[in-house]
GROMACS .gro file of C-alpha atoms in nm:
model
  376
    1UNK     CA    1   0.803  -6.421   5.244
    2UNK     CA    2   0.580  -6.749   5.245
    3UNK     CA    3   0.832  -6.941   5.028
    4UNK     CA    4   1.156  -6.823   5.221
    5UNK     CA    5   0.935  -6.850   5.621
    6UNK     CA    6   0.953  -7.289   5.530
    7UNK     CA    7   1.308  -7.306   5.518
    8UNK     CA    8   1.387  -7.059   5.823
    9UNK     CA    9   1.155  -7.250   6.027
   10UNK     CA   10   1.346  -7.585   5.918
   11UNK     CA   11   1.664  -7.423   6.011
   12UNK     CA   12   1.543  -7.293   6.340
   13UNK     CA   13   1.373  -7.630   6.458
   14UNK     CA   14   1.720  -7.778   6.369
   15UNK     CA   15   1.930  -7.551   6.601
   16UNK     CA   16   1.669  -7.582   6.879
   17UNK     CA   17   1.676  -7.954   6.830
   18UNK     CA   18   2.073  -7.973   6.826
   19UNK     CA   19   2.023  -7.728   7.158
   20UNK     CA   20   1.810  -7.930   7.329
   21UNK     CA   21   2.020  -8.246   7.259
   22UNK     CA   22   2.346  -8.096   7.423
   23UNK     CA   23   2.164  -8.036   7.730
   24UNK     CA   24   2.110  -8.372   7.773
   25UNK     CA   25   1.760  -8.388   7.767
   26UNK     CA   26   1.659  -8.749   7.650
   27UNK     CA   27   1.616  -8.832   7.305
   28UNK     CA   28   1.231  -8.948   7.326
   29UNK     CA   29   1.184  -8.567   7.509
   30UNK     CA   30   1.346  -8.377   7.245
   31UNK     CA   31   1.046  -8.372   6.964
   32UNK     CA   32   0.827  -8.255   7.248
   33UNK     CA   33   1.026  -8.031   7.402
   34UNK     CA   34   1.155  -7.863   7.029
   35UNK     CA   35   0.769  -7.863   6.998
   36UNK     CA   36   0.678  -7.686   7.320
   37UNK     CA   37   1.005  -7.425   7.225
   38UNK     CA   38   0.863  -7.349   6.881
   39UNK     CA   39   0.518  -7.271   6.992
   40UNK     CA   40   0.609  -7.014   7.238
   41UNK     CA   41   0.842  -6.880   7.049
   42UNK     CA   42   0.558  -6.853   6.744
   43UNK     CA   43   0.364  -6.720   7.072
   44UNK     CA   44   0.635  -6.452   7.159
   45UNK     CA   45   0.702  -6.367   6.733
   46UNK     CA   46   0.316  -6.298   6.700
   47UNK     CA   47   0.285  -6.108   7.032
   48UNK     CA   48   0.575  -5.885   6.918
   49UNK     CA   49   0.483  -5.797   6.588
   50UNK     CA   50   0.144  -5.724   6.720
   51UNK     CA   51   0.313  -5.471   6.993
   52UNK     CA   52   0.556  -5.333   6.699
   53UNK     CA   53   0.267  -5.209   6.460
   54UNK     CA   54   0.108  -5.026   6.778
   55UNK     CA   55   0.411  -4.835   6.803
   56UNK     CA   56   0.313  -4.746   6.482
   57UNK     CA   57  -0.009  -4.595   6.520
   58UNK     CA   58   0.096  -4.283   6.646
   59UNK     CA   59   0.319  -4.239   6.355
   60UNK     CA   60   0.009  -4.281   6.121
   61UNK     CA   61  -0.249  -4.063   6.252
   62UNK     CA   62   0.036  -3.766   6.262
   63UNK     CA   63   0.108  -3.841   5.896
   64UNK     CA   64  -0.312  -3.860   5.830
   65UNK     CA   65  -0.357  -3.521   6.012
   66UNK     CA   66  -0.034  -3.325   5.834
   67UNK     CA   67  -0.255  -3.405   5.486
   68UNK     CA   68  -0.507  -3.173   5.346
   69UNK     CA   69  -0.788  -3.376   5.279
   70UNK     CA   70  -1.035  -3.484   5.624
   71UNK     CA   71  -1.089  -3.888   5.507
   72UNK     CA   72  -0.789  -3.997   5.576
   73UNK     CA   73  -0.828  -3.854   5.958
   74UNK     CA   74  -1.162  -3.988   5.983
   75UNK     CA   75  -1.107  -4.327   5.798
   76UNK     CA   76  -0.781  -4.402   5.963
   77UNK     CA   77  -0.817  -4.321   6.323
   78UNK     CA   78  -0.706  -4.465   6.613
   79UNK     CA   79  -0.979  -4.714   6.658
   80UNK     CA   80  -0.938  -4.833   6.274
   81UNK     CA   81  -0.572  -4.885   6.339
   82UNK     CA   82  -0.620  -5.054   6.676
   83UNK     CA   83  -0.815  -5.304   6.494
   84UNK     CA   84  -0.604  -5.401   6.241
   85UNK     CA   85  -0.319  -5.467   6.470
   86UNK     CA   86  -0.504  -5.711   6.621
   87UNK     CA   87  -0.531  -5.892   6.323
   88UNK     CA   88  -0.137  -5.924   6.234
   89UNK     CA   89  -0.026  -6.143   6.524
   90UNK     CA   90  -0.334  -6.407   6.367
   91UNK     CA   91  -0.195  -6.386   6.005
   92UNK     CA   92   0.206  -6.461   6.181
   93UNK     CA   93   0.044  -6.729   6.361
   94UNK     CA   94  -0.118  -6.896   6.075
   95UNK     CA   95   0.187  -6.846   5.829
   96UNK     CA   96   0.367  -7.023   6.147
   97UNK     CA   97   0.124  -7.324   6.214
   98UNK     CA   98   0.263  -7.571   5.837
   99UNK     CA   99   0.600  -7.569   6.044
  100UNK     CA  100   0.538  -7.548   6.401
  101UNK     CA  101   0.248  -7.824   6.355
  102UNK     CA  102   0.399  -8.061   6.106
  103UNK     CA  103   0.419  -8.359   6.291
  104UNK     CA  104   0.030  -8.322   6.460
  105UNK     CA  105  -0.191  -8.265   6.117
  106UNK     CA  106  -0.525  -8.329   6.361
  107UNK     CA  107  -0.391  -8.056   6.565
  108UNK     CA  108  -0.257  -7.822   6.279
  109UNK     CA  109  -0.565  -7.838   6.128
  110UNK     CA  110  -0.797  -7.750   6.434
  111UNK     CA  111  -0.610  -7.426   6.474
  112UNK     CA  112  -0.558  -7.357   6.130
  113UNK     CA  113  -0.949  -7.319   6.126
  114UNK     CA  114  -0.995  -7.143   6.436
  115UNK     CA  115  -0.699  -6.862   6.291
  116UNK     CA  116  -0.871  -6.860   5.998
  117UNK     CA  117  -1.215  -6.789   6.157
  118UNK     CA  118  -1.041  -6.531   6.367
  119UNK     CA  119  -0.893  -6.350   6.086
  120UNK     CA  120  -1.196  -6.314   5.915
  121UNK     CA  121  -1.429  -6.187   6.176
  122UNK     CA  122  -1.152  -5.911   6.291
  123UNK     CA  123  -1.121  -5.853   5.927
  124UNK     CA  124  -1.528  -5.769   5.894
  125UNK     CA  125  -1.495  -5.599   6.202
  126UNK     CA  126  -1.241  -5.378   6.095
  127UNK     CA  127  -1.409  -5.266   5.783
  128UNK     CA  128  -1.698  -5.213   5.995
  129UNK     CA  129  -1.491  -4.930   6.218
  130UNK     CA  130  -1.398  -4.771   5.917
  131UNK     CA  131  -1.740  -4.753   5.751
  132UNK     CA  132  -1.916  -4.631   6.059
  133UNK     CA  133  -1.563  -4.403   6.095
  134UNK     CA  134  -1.741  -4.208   5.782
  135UNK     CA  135  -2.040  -4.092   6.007
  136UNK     CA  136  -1.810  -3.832   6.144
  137UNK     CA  137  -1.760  -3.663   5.780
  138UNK     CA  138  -2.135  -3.584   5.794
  139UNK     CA  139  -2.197  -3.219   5.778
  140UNK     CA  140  -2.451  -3.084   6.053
  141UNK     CA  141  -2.735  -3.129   5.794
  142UNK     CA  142  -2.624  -3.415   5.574
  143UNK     CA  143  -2.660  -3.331   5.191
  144UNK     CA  144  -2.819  -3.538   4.946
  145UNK     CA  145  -2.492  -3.693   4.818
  146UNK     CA  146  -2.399  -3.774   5.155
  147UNK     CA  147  -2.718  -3.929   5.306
  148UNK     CA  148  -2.694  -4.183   4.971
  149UNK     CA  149  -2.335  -4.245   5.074
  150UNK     CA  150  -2.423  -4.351   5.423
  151UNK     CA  151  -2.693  -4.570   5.279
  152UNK     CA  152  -2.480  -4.772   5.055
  153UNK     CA  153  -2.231  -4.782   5.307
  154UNK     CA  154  -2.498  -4.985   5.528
  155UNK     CA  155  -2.568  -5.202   5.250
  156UNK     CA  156  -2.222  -5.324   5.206
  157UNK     CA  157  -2.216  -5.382   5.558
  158UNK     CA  158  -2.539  -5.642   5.518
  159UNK     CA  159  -2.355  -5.794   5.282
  160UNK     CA  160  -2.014  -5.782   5.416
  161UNK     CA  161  -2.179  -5.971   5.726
  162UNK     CA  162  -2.377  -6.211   5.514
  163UNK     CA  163  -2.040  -6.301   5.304
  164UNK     CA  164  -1.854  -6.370   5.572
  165UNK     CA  165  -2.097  -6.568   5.761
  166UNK     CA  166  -2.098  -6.779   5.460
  167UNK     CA  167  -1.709  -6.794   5.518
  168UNK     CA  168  -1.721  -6.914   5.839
  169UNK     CA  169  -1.939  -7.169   5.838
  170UNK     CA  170  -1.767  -7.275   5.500
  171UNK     CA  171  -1.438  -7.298   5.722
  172UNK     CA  172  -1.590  -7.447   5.995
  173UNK     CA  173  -1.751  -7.745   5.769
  174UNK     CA  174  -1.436  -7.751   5.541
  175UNK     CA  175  -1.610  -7.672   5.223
  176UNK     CA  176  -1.517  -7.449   4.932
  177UNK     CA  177  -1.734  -7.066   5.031
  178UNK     CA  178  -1.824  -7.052   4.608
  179UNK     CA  179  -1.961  -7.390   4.640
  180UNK     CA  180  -2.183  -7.302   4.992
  181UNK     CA  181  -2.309  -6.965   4.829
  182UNK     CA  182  -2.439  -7.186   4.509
  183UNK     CA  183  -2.595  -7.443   4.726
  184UNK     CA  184  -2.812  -7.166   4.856
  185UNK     CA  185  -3.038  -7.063   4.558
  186UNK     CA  186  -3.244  -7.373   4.653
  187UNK     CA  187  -3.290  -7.203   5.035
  188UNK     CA  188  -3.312  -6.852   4.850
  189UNK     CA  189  -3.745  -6.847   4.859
  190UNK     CA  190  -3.695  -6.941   5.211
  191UNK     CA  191  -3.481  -6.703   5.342
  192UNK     CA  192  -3.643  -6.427   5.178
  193UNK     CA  193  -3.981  -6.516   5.357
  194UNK     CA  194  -3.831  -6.546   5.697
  195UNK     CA  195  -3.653  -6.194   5.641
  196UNK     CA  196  -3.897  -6.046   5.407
  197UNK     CA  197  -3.971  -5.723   5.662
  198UNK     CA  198  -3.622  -5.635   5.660
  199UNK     CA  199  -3.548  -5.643   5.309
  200UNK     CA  200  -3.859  -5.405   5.258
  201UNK     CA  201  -3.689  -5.192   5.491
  202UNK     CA  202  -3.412  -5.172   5.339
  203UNK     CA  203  -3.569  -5.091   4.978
  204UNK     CA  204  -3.755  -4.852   5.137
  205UNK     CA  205  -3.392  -4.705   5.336
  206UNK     CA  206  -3.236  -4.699   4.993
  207UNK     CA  207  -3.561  -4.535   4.793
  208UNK     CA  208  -3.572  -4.285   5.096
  209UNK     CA  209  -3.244  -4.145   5.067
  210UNK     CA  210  -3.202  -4.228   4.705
  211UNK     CA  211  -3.499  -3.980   4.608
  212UNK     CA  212  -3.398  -3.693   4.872
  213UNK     CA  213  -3.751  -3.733   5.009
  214UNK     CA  214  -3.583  -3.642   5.360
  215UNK     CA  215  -3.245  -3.578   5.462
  216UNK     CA  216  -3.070  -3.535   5.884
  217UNK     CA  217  -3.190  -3.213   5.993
  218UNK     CA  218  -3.523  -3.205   5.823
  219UNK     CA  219  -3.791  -3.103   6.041
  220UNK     CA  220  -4.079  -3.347   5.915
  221UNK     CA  221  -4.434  -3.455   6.041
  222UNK     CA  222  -4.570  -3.828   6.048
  223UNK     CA  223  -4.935  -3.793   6.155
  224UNK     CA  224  -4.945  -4.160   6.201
  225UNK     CA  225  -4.640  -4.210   6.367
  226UNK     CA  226  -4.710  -3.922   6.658
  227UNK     CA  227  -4.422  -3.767   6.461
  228UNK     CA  228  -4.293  -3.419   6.472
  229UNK     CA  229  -3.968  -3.277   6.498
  230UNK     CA  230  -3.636  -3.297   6.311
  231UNK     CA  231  -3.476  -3.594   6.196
  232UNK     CA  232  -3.107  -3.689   6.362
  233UNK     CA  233  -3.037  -4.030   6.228
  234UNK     CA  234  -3.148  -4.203   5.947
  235UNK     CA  235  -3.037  -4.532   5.897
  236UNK     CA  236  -3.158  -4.869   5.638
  237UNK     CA  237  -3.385  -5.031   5.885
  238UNK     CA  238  -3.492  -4.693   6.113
  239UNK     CA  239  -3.560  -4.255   6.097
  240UNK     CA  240  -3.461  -4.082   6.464
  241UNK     CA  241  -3.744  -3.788   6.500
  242UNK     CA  242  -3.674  -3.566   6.789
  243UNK     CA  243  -4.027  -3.392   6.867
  244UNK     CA  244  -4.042  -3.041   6.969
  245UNK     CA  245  -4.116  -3.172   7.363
  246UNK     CA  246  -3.725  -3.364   7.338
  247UNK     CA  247  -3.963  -3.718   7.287
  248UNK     CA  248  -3.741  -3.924   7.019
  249UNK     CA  249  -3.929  -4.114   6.787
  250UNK     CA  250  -3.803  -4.399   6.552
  251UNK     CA  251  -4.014  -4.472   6.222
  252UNK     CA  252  -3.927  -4.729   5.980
  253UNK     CA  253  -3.825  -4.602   5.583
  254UNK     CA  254  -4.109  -4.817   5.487
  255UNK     CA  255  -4.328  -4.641   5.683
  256UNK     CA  256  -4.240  -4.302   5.493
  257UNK     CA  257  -4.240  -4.446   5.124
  258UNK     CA  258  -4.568  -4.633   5.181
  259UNK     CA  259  -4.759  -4.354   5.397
  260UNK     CA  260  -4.737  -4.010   5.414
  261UNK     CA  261  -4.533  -3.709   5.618
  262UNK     CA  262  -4.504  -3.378   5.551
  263UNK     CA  263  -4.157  -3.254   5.522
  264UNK     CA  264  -4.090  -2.912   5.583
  265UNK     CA  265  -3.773  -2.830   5.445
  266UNK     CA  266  -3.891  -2.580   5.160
  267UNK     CA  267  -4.052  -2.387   5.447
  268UNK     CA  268  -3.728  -2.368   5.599
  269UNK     CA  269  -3.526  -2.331   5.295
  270UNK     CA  270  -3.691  -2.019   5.209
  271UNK     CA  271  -3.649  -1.862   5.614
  272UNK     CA  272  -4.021  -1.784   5.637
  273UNK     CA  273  -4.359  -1.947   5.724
  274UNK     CA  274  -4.671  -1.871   5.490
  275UNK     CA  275  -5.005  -1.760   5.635
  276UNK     CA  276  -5.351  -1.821   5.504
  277UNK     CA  277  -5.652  -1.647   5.675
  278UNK     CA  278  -5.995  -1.525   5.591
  279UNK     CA  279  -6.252  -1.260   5.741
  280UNK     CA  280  -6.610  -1.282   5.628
  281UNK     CA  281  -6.743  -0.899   5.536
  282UNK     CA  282  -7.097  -0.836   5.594
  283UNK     CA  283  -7.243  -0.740   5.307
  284UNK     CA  284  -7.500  -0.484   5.431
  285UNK     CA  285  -7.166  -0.264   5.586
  286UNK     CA  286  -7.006  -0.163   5.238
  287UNK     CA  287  -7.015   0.153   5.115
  288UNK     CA  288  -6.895   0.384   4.909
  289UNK     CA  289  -6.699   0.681   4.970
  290UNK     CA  290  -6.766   1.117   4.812
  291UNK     CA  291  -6.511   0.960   4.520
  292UNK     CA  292  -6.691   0.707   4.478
  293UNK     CA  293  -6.446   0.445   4.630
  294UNK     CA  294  -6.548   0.112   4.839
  295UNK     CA  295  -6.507   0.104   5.197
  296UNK     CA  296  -6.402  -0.272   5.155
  297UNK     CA  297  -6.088  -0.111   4.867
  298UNK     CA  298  -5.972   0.165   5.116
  299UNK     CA  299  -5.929  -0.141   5.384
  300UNK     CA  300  -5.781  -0.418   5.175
  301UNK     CA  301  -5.529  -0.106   5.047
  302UNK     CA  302  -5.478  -0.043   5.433
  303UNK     CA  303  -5.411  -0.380   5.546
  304UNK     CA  304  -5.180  -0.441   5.258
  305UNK     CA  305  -4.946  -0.110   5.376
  306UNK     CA  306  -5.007  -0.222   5.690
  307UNK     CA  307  -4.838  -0.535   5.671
  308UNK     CA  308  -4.556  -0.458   5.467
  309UNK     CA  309  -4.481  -0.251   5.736
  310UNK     CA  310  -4.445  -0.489   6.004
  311UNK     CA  311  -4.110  -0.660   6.138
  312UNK     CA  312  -4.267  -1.012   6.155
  313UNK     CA  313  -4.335  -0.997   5.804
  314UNK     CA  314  -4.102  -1.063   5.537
  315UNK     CA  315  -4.170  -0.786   5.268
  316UNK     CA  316  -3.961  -0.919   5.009
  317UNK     CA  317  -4.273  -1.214   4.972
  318UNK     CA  318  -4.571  -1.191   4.845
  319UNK     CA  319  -4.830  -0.945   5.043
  320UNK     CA  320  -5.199  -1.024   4.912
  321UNK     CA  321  -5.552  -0.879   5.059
  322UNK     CA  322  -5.799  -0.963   4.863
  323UNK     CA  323  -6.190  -1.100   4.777
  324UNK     CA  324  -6.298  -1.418   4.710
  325UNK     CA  325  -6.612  -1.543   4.566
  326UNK     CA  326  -6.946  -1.427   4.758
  327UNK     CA  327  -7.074  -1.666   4.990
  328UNK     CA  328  -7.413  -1.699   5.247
  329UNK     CA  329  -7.213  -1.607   5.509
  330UNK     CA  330  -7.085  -1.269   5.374
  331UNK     CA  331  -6.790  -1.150   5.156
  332UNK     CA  332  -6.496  -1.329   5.249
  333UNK     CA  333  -6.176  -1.165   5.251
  334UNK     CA  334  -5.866  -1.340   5.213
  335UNK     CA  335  -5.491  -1.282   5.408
  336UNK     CA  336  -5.182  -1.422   5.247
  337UNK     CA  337  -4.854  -1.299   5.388
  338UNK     CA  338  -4.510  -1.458   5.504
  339UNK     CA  339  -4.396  -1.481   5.858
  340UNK     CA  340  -4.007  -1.459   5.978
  341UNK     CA  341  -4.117  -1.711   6.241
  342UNK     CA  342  -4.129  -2.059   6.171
  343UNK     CA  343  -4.203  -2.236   6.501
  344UNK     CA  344  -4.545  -2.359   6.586
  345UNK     CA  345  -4.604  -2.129   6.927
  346UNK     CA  346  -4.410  -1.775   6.776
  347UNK     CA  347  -4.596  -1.853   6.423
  348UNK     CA  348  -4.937  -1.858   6.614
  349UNK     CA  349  -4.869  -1.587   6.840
  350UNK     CA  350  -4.787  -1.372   6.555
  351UNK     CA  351  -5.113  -1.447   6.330
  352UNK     CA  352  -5.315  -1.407   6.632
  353UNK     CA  353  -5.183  -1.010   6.668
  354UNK     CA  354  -5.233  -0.963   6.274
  355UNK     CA  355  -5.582  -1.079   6.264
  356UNK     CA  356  -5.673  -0.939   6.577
  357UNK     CA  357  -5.609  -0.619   6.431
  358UNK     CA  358  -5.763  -0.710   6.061
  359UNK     CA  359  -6.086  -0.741   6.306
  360UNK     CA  360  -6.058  -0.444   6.500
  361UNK     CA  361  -5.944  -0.202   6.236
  362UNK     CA  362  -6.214  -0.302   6.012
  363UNK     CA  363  -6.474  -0.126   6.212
  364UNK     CA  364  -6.278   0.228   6.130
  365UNK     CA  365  -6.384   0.182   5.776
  366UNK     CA  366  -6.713   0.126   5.819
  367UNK     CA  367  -6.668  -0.225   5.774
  368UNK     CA  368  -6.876  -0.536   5.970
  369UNK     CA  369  -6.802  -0.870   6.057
  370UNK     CA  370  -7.017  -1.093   5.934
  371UNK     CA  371  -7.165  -1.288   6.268
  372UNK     CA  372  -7.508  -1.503   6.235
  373UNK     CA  373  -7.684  -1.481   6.533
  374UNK     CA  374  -7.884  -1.785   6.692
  375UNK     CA  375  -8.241  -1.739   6.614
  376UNK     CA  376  -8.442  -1.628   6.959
   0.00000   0.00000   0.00000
């Protein structure tokens, strides 16, 4: 095609020339009028190729959607292939200007630039559209493999923008882009200071996501952030927390990899809560029974049946009741058990009713609550 578009355009410029001259039109008018003909009609032959690949685009996303597979859908949707048609009538146009622009070199190469420039920021921003297309092949609660995915998908984009930045301003000052990009190791130190928080952020985005420390529908907690809800977004440079009280919260990666949070996905993993709680025996209350069994056995027995029993329990975990070391403030008696609840108010409510009966059932087995007294 470019070898053959030369002579076609030498052909055409002939007839329009040969048209314009049996008109009458005066011989010093003819080069300016052929001119003025050829770029409209380059005008009119971009323009229509343009309007010929959007008839397309229905064509494509029927053939995308009769597949199997879900990536062609996403990658090549509407908005992908709206954007690359508007790149086609700027590559015509520039495989036009050698013929339409041979007798004005100042002028050829002015536009030549400014095409060139065009067709590489439409080019970026199309491969933009269909790396931010993947977002929509994210599952409700993005998997490990996925989450590293989108990361490395945002790095490309940093340095898909950086590369053609270089580019441009390579076609703008007429200079070879290889040459530019070697000229900057000596700026390197420089540009590393002035952008030295956002390269930590995005080590910190890619060691995030990289290690599966957290992942988009993680419910995590960031004391020092005012942090706690699940995460929605997690990008290189920012972590979306929506709090329990719809407040949304945005911590930097490098604030998770340098601090600490508290994720609590194994909690959630596992569809129960554990509890942890401890009632102080007096010791002057136990006792022993005519078989010559503790007071303090019969009720640790009890409160283990007890709770096994109960629906906000989960049975199939580990039920404990036991004694831990003696202390000056009476036997204490530990409570480990799983909830079904998970969420802060339910989860409280629930260990409240448990323990409030661990305090009042103790008394039917002869059993005291250790409670010091202020001295009188």
């Amino acid at each position: 095609m470019p070898s053959v578009l030369p002579e076609m355009m030498n052909e055409i410029k002939n007839f329009v020339e040969l048209l314009l001259i049996q008109t009458g039109l005066p011989l010093e008018l003819v080069s300016l009028a052929r001119h003025v003909v050829l770029v409209v009609g380059a005008i009119l032959l971009a323009w229509f190729v343009g309007w010929l690949f959007k008839l397309l685009i229905p064509w494509v996303i029927k053939l995308t959607r009769r597949t199997e597979t879900k990536w062609d859908d996403v990658v090549f949707n509407e908005q992908v292939l709206r954007a690359a048609c508007q790149i086609v009538p700027a590559i015509v146009v520039w495989m036009l200007l050698p013929s339409v622009f041979d007798e004005y070199a100042t002028t050829h190469e002015v536009l030549a630039r400014l095409t060139a420039i065009y067709i590489t920021v439409m080019s970026v921003r199309l491969v933009g559209k269909m790396i931010d297309s993947l977002k929509l092949l994210d599952s409700e609660k993005r998997t490990a493999k996925q989450q590293y995915m989108y990361t490395l998908c945002g790095v490309l984009k940093v340095i898909m923008y950086f590369v053609a930045t270089i580019i441009v301003i390579a076609i703008v000052i007429d200079k070879d882009p290889s040459t530019l990009l070697a000229g900057l190791g000596a700026a390197s130190a420089i540009m590393m200071l002035a952008f030295q928080d956002t390269i930590k952020g995005l080590v910190a985005g890619i060691r995030l996501t990289s290690n599966d420390m957290v992942r988009v529908g993680d419910r995590i907690t960031v004391p020092s952030a005012g942090a706690d809800g699940m995460v929605e977004e997690i990008t290189l440079t920012t972590v979306k927390v929506r709090n329990f009280d719809n407040t949304i919260i945005t911590v930097t990666p490098q604030t998770l990899v340098d601090g600490s949070f508290q994720n609590w996905k194994g909690m959630t993993e596992n569809m129960g809560r554990r509890a942890v709680r401890k009632v102080f025996i007096d010791f002057r209350s136990l006792t022993l029974d005519e078989e010559g069994v503790p007071n303090l056995t019969r009720y640790r027995e009890h409160m283990e049946q007890w709770l096994s029993q109960q629906e906000k329990v989960l049975a199939d975990k580990p039920i404990l009741v036991h004694q831990l070391d003696a202390t000056p403030t009476g036997l204490p008696v530990e409570f480990l058990f799983w909830l079904k609840v998970q969420d802060a108010l339910p989860y409280e409510h629930a260990i409240s009713e448990i323990m409030e009966y661990a305090y009042a059932e103790a008394a039917a087995f002869g059993l005291r609550i250790y409670q010091q007294f202020p001295e009188q």
